[in-house]
Short mmCIF file of C-alpha atoms and ligand atoms in Angstrom, two decimals:
data_model
loop_
_atom_site.label_atom_id
_atom_site.label_comp_id
_atom_site.label_asym_id
_atom_site.label_seq_id
_atom_site.Cartn_x
_atom_site.Cartn_y
_atom_site.Cartn_z
CA MET A 1 -190.87 40.73 -87.57
CA ALA A 2 -190.49 42.06 -84.42
CA THR A 3 -191.75 45.77 -83.83
CA GLN A 4 -190.02 47.92 -85.42
CA PRO A 5 -189.36 51.36 -83.14
CA THR A 6 -190.46 54.26 -84.35
CA ALA A 7 -188.10 56.38 -85.03
CA VAL A 8 -186.13 53.76 -86.33
CA LEU A 9 -189.17 52.79 -89.02
CA ARG A 10 -189.77 57.60 -89.55
CA GLY A 11 -185.94 57.03 -90.93
CA PHE A 12 -185.84 53.92 -92.85
CA SER A 13 -189.68 54.94 -94.06
CA SER A 14 -188.06 58.43 -95.77
CA MET A 15 -185.50 55.59 -96.94
CA ALA A 16 -187.69 53.21 -98.51
CA ALA A 17 -188.82 54.80 -101.69
CA ARG A 18 -184.96 54.24 -102.14
CA PHE A 19 -183.58 51.51 -100.49
CA SER A 20 -186.52 48.90 -101.68
CA VAL A 21 -184.69 45.96 -103.25
CA LEU A 22 -181.29 44.91 -101.94
CA GLY A 23 -178.64 43.08 -103.89
CA VAL A 24 -176.78 39.94 -103.10
CA VAL A 25 -174.27 38.78 -104.83
CA GLY A 26 -173.03 35.00 -103.20
CA ALA A 27 -174.96 32.50 -102.82
CA GLY A 28 -172.76 31.18 -99.47
CA GLN A 29 -173.07 30.84 -95.99
CA MET A 30 -173.48 34.71 -95.44
CA GLY A 31 -175.20 36.29 -98.46
CA SER A 32 -178.01 32.82 -98.54
CA GLY A 33 -178.47 34.66 -94.56
CA ILE A 34 -177.87 38.40 -95.57
CA ALA A 35 -181.51 37.38 -98.32
CA GLN A 36 -183.31 35.61 -95.35
CA VAL A 37 -182.90 38.43 -92.59
CA ALA A 38 -183.56 41.29 -95.39
CA ALA A 39 -186.74 39.38 -97.01
CA THR A 40 -187.91 38.81 -93.38
CA ALA A 41 -187.55 43.11 -92.93
CA SER A 42 -189.58 43.33 -95.31
CA LEU A 43 -186.86 43.91 -98.50
CA ASP A 44 -187.13 42.47 -102.46
CA VAL A 45 -184.39 40.98 -102.42
CA ILE A 46 -182.57 40.28 -105.51
CA LEU A 47 -179.99 36.80 -104.56
CA SER A 48 -176.54 36.57 -107.08
CA ASP A 49 -174.27 33.62 -108.12
CA VAL A 50 -172.43 32.63 -110.64
CA ASP A 51 -172.73 29.01 -109.41
CA GLN A 52 -176.45 28.04 -110.21
CA ARG A 53 -176.03 24.95 -107.78
CA ALA A 54 -174.93 27.48 -104.92
CA LEU A 55 -177.90 29.17 -105.81
CA ASP A 56 -180.54 26.18 -105.39
CA ARG A 57 -178.19 25.37 -101.82
CA GLY A 58 -178.74 28.29 -100.60
CA MET A 59 -182.92 28.84 -101.06
CA GLN A 60 -182.84 24.76 -99.19
CA THR A 61 -180.49 26.80 -96.64
CA ILE A 62 -182.79 30.42 -96.30
CA LYS A 63 -186.13 27.07 -96.10
CA ALA A 64 -184.66 24.97 -93.57
CA SER A 65 -184.65 27.95 -91.35
CA LEU A 66 -187.30 29.53 -92.03
CA THR A 67 -188.97 26.35 -91.16
CA LYS A 68 -186.93 26.14 -87.50
CA PHE A 69 -188.45 29.57 -87.11
CA VAL A 70 -192.27 28.03 -88.29
CA THR A 71 -191.38 25.15 -85.69
CA LYS A 72 -189.90 27.90 -82.45
CA GLY A 73 -193.24 29.29 -82.77
CA THR A 74 -191.17 32.84 -83.70
CA LEU A 75 -193.40 32.52 -88.27
CA GLY A 76 -195.81 32.30 -88.82
CA GLN A 77 -195.59 29.36 -92.33
CA GLU A 78 -197.93 32.44 -94.79
CA GLU A 79 -195.88 34.43 -93.26
CA ALA A 80 -192.26 32.32 -94.41
CA GLU A 81 -194.43 31.34 -97.33
CA LYS A 82 -193.98 35.97 -98.25
CA ILE A 83 -190.32 35.77 -96.77
CA MET A 84 -189.72 32.99 -100.03
CA LYS A 85 -191.37 35.33 -102.39
CA ARG A 86 -189.46 38.22 -102.52
CA VAL A 87 -186.46 36.80 -103.62
CA GLN A 88 -185.26 36.31 -106.04
CA THR A 89 -182.30 34.65 -107.92
CA THR A 90 -180.24 35.09 -110.52
CA THR A 91 -176.97 34.47 -111.68
CA THR A 92 -175.85 37.32 -113.65
CA LEU A 93 -175.07 40.75 -111.89
CA GLU A 94 -177.01 41.86 -115.13
CA ASP A 95 -179.92 41.81 -112.85
CA PHE A 96 -178.44 43.86 -109.81
CA HIS A 97 -180.52 46.99 -112.31
CA SER A 98 -182.41 47.73 -109.84
CA ALA A 99 -181.32 47.42 -106.46
CA ASP A 100 -180.86 49.79 -104.19
CA VAL A 101 -177.80 48.39 -102.23
CA VAL A 102 -176.37 45.59 -103.03
CA ILE A 103 -174.03 43.64 -100.28
CA GLU A 104 -171.29 41.43 -101.54
CA ALA A 105 -170.97 38.44 -100.07
CA VAL A 106 -168.34 36.24 -102.96
CA ALA A 107 -165.17 34.55 -100.78
CA GLU A 108 -162.50 36.08 -99.03
CA ASN A 109 -159.86 37.33 -102.05
CA GLU A 110 -159.08 41.26 -102.60
CA ALA A 111 -159.03 40.67 -106.40
CA LEU A 112 -161.98 38.58 -106.49
CA LYS A 113 -164.26 40.68 -105.09
CA ARG A 114 -162.28 44.31 -106.46
CA ARG A 115 -163.69 43.12 -110.08
CA ILE A 116 -167.28 42.73 -108.50
CA PHE A 117 -166.99 45.99 -107.36
CA SER A 118 -166.05 46.98 -110.73
CA GLU A 119 -168.62 45.78 -112.61
CA LEU A 120 -171.46 46.25 -110.30
CA ASP A 121 -170.28 50.15 -110.47
CA LYS A 122 -171.29 50.14 -114.02
CA ILE A 123 -174.43 48.50 -113.82
CA VAL A 124 -176.29 49.63 -110.94
CA ALA A 125 -177.82 53.37 -110.38
CA LYS A 126 -175.43 56.13 -109.28
CA GLU A 127 -176.54 56.87 -105.81
CA ALA A 128 -176.51 53.13 -105.17
CA ILE A 129 -175.23 51.89 -101.92
CA LEU A 130 -172.42 49.60 -102.58
CA ALA A 131 -171.56 47.45 -99.73
CA SER A 132 -169.19 44.22 -99.08
CA ASN A 133 -169.57 41.85 -96.07
CA THR A 134 -165.39 41.42 -96.09
CA SER A 135 -163.90 39.57 -92.93
CA SER A 136 -161.19 41.67 -93.26
CA ILE A 137 -159.95 43.17 -96.35
CA SER A 138 -159.57 46.81 -96.57
CA ILE A 139 -163.01 48.43 -97.63
CA THR A 140 -160.77 51.68 -98.97
CA ARG A 141 -158.92 49.17 -101.79
CA ILE A 142 -162.26 47.64 -102.51
CA ALA A 143 -163.74 51.20 -103.15
CA ALA A 144 -161.41 52.22 -105.28
CA ALA A 145 -162.02 49.61 -107.86
CA THR A 146 -164.58 52.08 -108.34
CA GLN A 147 -165.97 55.69 -109.26
CA ARG A 148 -168.12 56.11 -106.42
CA PRO A 149 -165.59 55.44 -103.96
CA GLU A 150 -167.65 57.30 -100.73
CA ARG A 151 -170.93 55.16 -102.00
CA VAL A 152 -168.72 51.74 -100.77
CA ILE A 153 -169.12 51.15 -97.15
CA GLY A 154 -168.07 47.65 -94.99
CA MET A 155 -170.74 45.81 -94.09
CA HIS A 156 -169.52 42.48 -91.77
CA PHE A 157 -172.26 40.79 -90.84
CA MET A 158 -171.30 37.31 -88.21
CA ASN A 159 -172.68 33.96 -88.95
CA PRO A 160 -174.74 32.31 -88.78
CA VAL A 161 -176.27 35.71 -89.80
CA PRO A 162 -180.32 34.64 -88.84
CA LEU A 163 -179.64 34.58 -85.29
CA MET A 164 -176.13 36.47 -84.74
CA LYS A 165 -177.54 40.32 -84.11
CA LEU A 166 -173.79 41.96 -85.10
CA VAL A 167 -172.51 44.01 -88.43
CA GLU A 168 -169.75 45.50 -87.65
CA ILE A 169 -170.21 48.76 -90.46
CA VAL A 170 -167.04 50.16 -91.53
CA ARG A 171 -165.46 52.77 -93.52
CA GLY A 172 -163.35 53.42 -95.86
CA ILE A 173 -161.25 56.29 -96.40
CA ALA A 174 -163.47 57.79 -98.90
CA THR A 175 -167.28 57.08 -97.63
CA ASP A 176 -169.62 59.69 -96.91
CA ASP A 177 -171.79 60.27 -93.71
CA ALA A 178 -174.69 59.88 -95.26
CA VAL A 179 -174.34 56.50 -96.36
CA PHE A 180 -172.46 55.69 -93.07
CA GLU A 181 -175.85 56.81 -91.35
CA ASP A 182 -178.44 55.25 -94.27
CA THR A 183 -175.52 51.74 -93.73
CA LYS A 184 -176.44 51.60 -90.19
CA GLN A 185 -180.39 52.36 -90.36
CA LEU A 186 -180.30 49.42 -92.90
CA ALA A 187 -178.95 47.02 -89.85
CA HIS A 188 -181.57 48.55 -86.93
CA TRP A 189 -184.28 47.56 -89.76
CA LEU A 190 -182.42 44.45 -90.29
CA GLY A 191 -182.85 44.01 -86.67
CA LYS A 192 -178.94 44.49 -85.44
CA THR A 193 -176.89 46.02 -83.78
CA VAL A 194 -173.91 47.88 -85.06
CA CYS A 195 -170.34 48.48 -83.88
CA CYS A 196 -168.15 50.87 -85.61
CA SER A 197 -164.51 49.94 -86.84
CA LYS A 198 -162.76 52.29 -88.86
CA ASP A 199 -160.74 50.63 -92.44
CA TYR A 200 -157.44 48.74 -90.68
CA PRO A 201 -156.31 45.08 -91.67
CA GLY A 202 -159.36 42.31 -90.03
CA PHE A 203 -161.23 45.21 -89.00
CA ILE A 204 -162.33 45.36 -85.04
CA VAL A 205 -163.83 41.61 -84.94
CA ASN A 206 -161.38 39.63 -86.97
CA ARG A 207 -158.45 41.30 -85.57
CA VAL A 208 -159.77 39.74 -81.99
CA LEU A 209 -161.25 36.67 -83.15
CA MET A 210 -158.66 35.38 -85.51
CA PRO A 211 -155.09 34.94 -84.02
CA MET A 212 -157.19 32.96 -81.16
CA ILE A 213 -158.65 30.62 -83.99
CA ASN A 214 -154.82 30.74 -85.36
CA GLU A 215 -153.36 30.12 -82.35
CA ALA A 216 -155.85 26.05 -81.35
CA PHE A 217 -154.38 25.09 -84.98
CA TYR A 218 -150.80 25.43 -83.38
CA ALA A 219 -150.94 24.15 -79.89
CA LEU A 220 -152.78 21.09 -82.05
CA TYR A 221 -150.03 21.12 -84.08
CA GLU A 222 -147.40 21.08 -81.48
CA GLY A 223 -149.83 18.13 -80.18
CA VAL A 224 -150.26 19.94 -76.58
CA ALA A 225 -153.78 18.70 -76.22
CA SER A 226 -155.65 16.89 -78.58
CA ALA A 227 -158.54 19.07 -80.87
CA GLN A 228 -161.22 17.96 -78.66
CA ASP A 229 -159.56 18.57 -75.72
CA ILE A 230 -158.56 22.08 -76.78
CA ASP A 231 -162.22 22.69 -78.01
CA LEU A 232 -163.24 22.23 -74.14
CA GLY A 233 -160.91 23.26 -72.61
CA MET A 234 -161.38 27.06 -74.51
CA LYS A 235 -165.22 26.51 -74.49
CA LEU A 236 -166.13 26.34 -70.73
CA GLY A 237 -162.36 27.78 -69.52
CA THR A 238 -163.42 31.23 -70.96
CA ASN A 239 -166.86 31.06 -71.04
CA GLN A 240 -167.16 30.67 -75.28
CA PRO A 241 -170.13 28.86 -76.48
CA MET A 242 -167.89 26.44 -78.81
CA GLY A 243 -164.59 25.77 -78.94
CA PRO A 244 -162.69 27.79 -81.81
CA LEU A 245 -161.56 24.90 -83.52
CA THR A 246 -165.12 24.30 -84.38
CA LEU A 247 -166.28 27.90 -84.49
CA ALA A 248 -163.34 27.19 -87.77
CA ASP A 249 -165.44 24.68 -89.02
CA PHE A 250 -168.04 26.53 -89.13
CA ILE A 251 -166.39 29.51 -91.08
CA GLY A 252 -164.88 27.94 -92.89
CA LEU A 253 -161.26 27.50 -92.95
CA ASP A 254 -160.33 28.59 -96.37
CA THR A 255 -162.19 32.28 -94.98
CA CYS A 256 -160.25 31.95 -92.34
CA LEU A 257 -156.50 31.77 -93.42
CA ALA A 258 -157.63 34.73 -95.63
CA ILE A 259 -158.40 36.04 -92.33
CA MET A 260 -155.18 35.77 -90.95
CA ARG A 261 -152.92 36.30 -94.52
CA VAL A 262 -154.88 39.81 -95.09
CA LEU A 263 -154.04 40.77 -90.68
CA HIS A 264 -150.30 39.47 -92.36
CA ASP A 265 -149.84 41.42 -94.92
CA GLY A 266 -152.05 44.23 -93.40
CA LEU A 267 -149.85 44.16 -89.99
CA GLY A 268 -146.48 43.19 -90.52
CA ASP A 269 -146.14 41.05 -87.95
CA SER A 270 -145.06 38.19 -87.32
CA LYS A 271 -147.49 36.80 -85.18
CA TYR A 272 -150.44 36.97 -87.04
CA ARG A 273 -147.93 34.00 -89.87
CA PRO A 274 -151.12 31.24 -90.63
CA CYS A 275 -150.66 27.79 -87.64
CA PRO A 276 -148.73 25.87 -91.28
CA LEU A 277 -151.12 22.95 -90.46
CA LEU A 278 -154.29 25.02 -91.35
CA VAL A 279 -152.51 25.95 -94.77
CA GLN A 280 -152.17 22.03 -95.10
CA TYR A 281 -156.17 22.08 -93.58
CA VAL A 282 -157.32 24.08 -96.53
CA ASP A 283 -154.33 22.99 -99.69
CA ALA A 284 -156.61 19.26 -98.52
CA GLY A 285 -159.58 21.17 -98.92
CA TRP A 286 -160.86 20.46 -95.46
CA LEU A 287 -162.48 23.79 -95.35
CA GLY A 288 -164.50 23.07 -92.19
CA LYS A 289 -168.73 21.50 -92.33
CA LYS A 290 -169.24 23.71 -95.25
CA VAL A 291 -167.96 20.31 -97.47
CA GLY A 292 -168.67 17.24 -94.31
CA LYS A 293 -165.15 17.89 -93.11
CA GLY A 294 -162.67 20.28 -91.73
CA VAL A 295 -161.04 19.55 -87.56
CA TYR A 296 -163.78 17.22 -87.95
CA ASN A 297 -165.69 16.01 -89.54
CA TYR A 298 -169.62 16.57 -90.57
CA SER A 299 -170.10 13.83 -93.54
CA LYS A 300 -173.56 11.26 -90.97
CA LEU A 301 -174.02 15.19 -90.14
P1 NAD B 401 -169.11 31.13 -99.08
O1 NAD B 401 -167.93 29.73 -99.66
O2 NAD B 401 -170.24 30.37 -98.31
O3 NAD B 401 -169.48 31.23 -100.18
C1 NAD B 401 -169.44 32.86 -101.38
C2 NAD B 401 -170.06 31.99 -102.31
O4 NAD B 401 -169.69 33.45 -103.56
C3 NAD B 401 -170.20 30.78 -103.30
O5 NAD B 401 -171.61 30.67 -103.49
C4 NAD B 401 -169.56 31.22 -104.53
O6 NAD B 401 -169.85 30.60 -105.94
C5 NAD B 401 -169.23 32.74 -104.55
N1 NAD B 401 -169.01 33.54 -106.43
C6 NAD B 401 -167.49 32.92 -106.02
N2 NAD B 401 -167.48 34.30 -107.10
C7 NAD B 401 -169.25 34.87 -106.96
C8 NAD B 401 -169.11 35.10 -108.48
N3 NAD B 401 -168.32 35.77 -108.94
N4 NAD B 401 -169.80 35.54 -108.43
C9 NAD B 401 -171.13 35.74 -107.63
N5 NAD B 401 -170.88 35.34 -106.63
C10 NAD B 401 -170.20 34.00 -106.89
O7 NAD B 401 -168.21 31.88 -98.65
P2 NAD B 401 -169.02 32.97 -97.01
O8 NAD B 401 -168.68 32.14 -95.69
O9 NAD B 401 -170.72 32.76 -97.38
O10 NAD B 401 -167.85 34.47 -97.00
C11 NAD B 401 -168.57 34.75 -97.21
C12 NAD B 401 -168.22 36.32 -97.59
O11 NAD B 401 -168.00 36.28 -95.98
C13 NAD B 401 -166.34 36.86 -97.23
O12 NAD B 401 -165.78 38.03 -97.49
C14 NAD B 401 -165.33 36.21 -95.67
O13 NAD B 401 -164.97 35.91 -95.20
C15 NAD B 401 -167.23 36.57 -95.15
N6 NAD B 401 -167.71 36.70 -94.48
C16 NAD B 401 -168.00 34.64 -93.78
C17 NAD B 401 -168.79 34.62 -92.14
C18 NAD B 401 -167.97 33.36 -91.51
O14 NAD B 401 -168.07 32.41 -91.07
N7 NAD B 401 -168.21 32.51 -93.30
C19 NAD B 401 -168.60 35.46 -91.44
C20 NAD B 401 -168.97 36.78 -91.98
C21 NAD B 401 -168.37 37.15 -92.94
#
């Protein structure tokens, strides 16, 4: 791990007694990435999923990502093995009783998240922080499913977590100042840069990004251009690392649709209505790269 600035180290070591065990709920694209960066930052990690196959896939993803760092020479083989050993897996939330902070990263579904927070609230110590990696859902509403709304916060990592620098921190209406400061310190300890948002639908990043992706689907739906030309135009024309339709496949079309629905319902403006083509792809189970098919086909990769 890179050397941490002294001020951050001092700040974190004063929290270290409380923040040595980090729980992650959901071992998908985001949960496995969060587990990896936490273990790389020397925290003991408990990674949970309802699905044992998702846990196995998550651990494989972590291993493959660490192997890339070893191949590039930015991480030693021995350190990579130590990082893997810091991650324990479980299929039950009961195992989170020792966690000092839990980051939830299950599907973008408010009812599911509220149920998980309500369960976690009964399991983890009362001083533990409960964070959600939600892309768009109200932290205030998730927090209201617990008896500790002041200890609930949004910690929105970007995909892929080990490579992307940003964490967007979102305060619910009841979030404590101390919890906000501790969460910022934790994000810094994980090597991330923080931006802070108030609790409005989509926060900063997805309020701006997702309407662009949705508009790219409208352009495809209306036959303005092929998917390849839309992506090429946006990639080279606006200097982005990839086009919006490719990015949507990376994010997951189910997640994109869920975020558009949160924006549409929460902001009440028809400009956020999800594109029918995006809806149809999700209905077909074309969820993007994670299932081998989305706008593009990944089955041969
Ligand atoms: P994913 O579909 O890859 O993974 C979700 C995982 O949650 C699955 O493995 C599923 O089995 C598991 N799960 C479902 N119910 C569960 C439960 N009750 N207990 C434990 N695990 C359960 O999704 P993802 O892309 O990792 O997204 C997860 C969250 O992160 C969403 O809220 C999403 O909006 C957010 N997010 C996603 C991205 C992205 O680019 N994909 C970026 C930032 C934030």
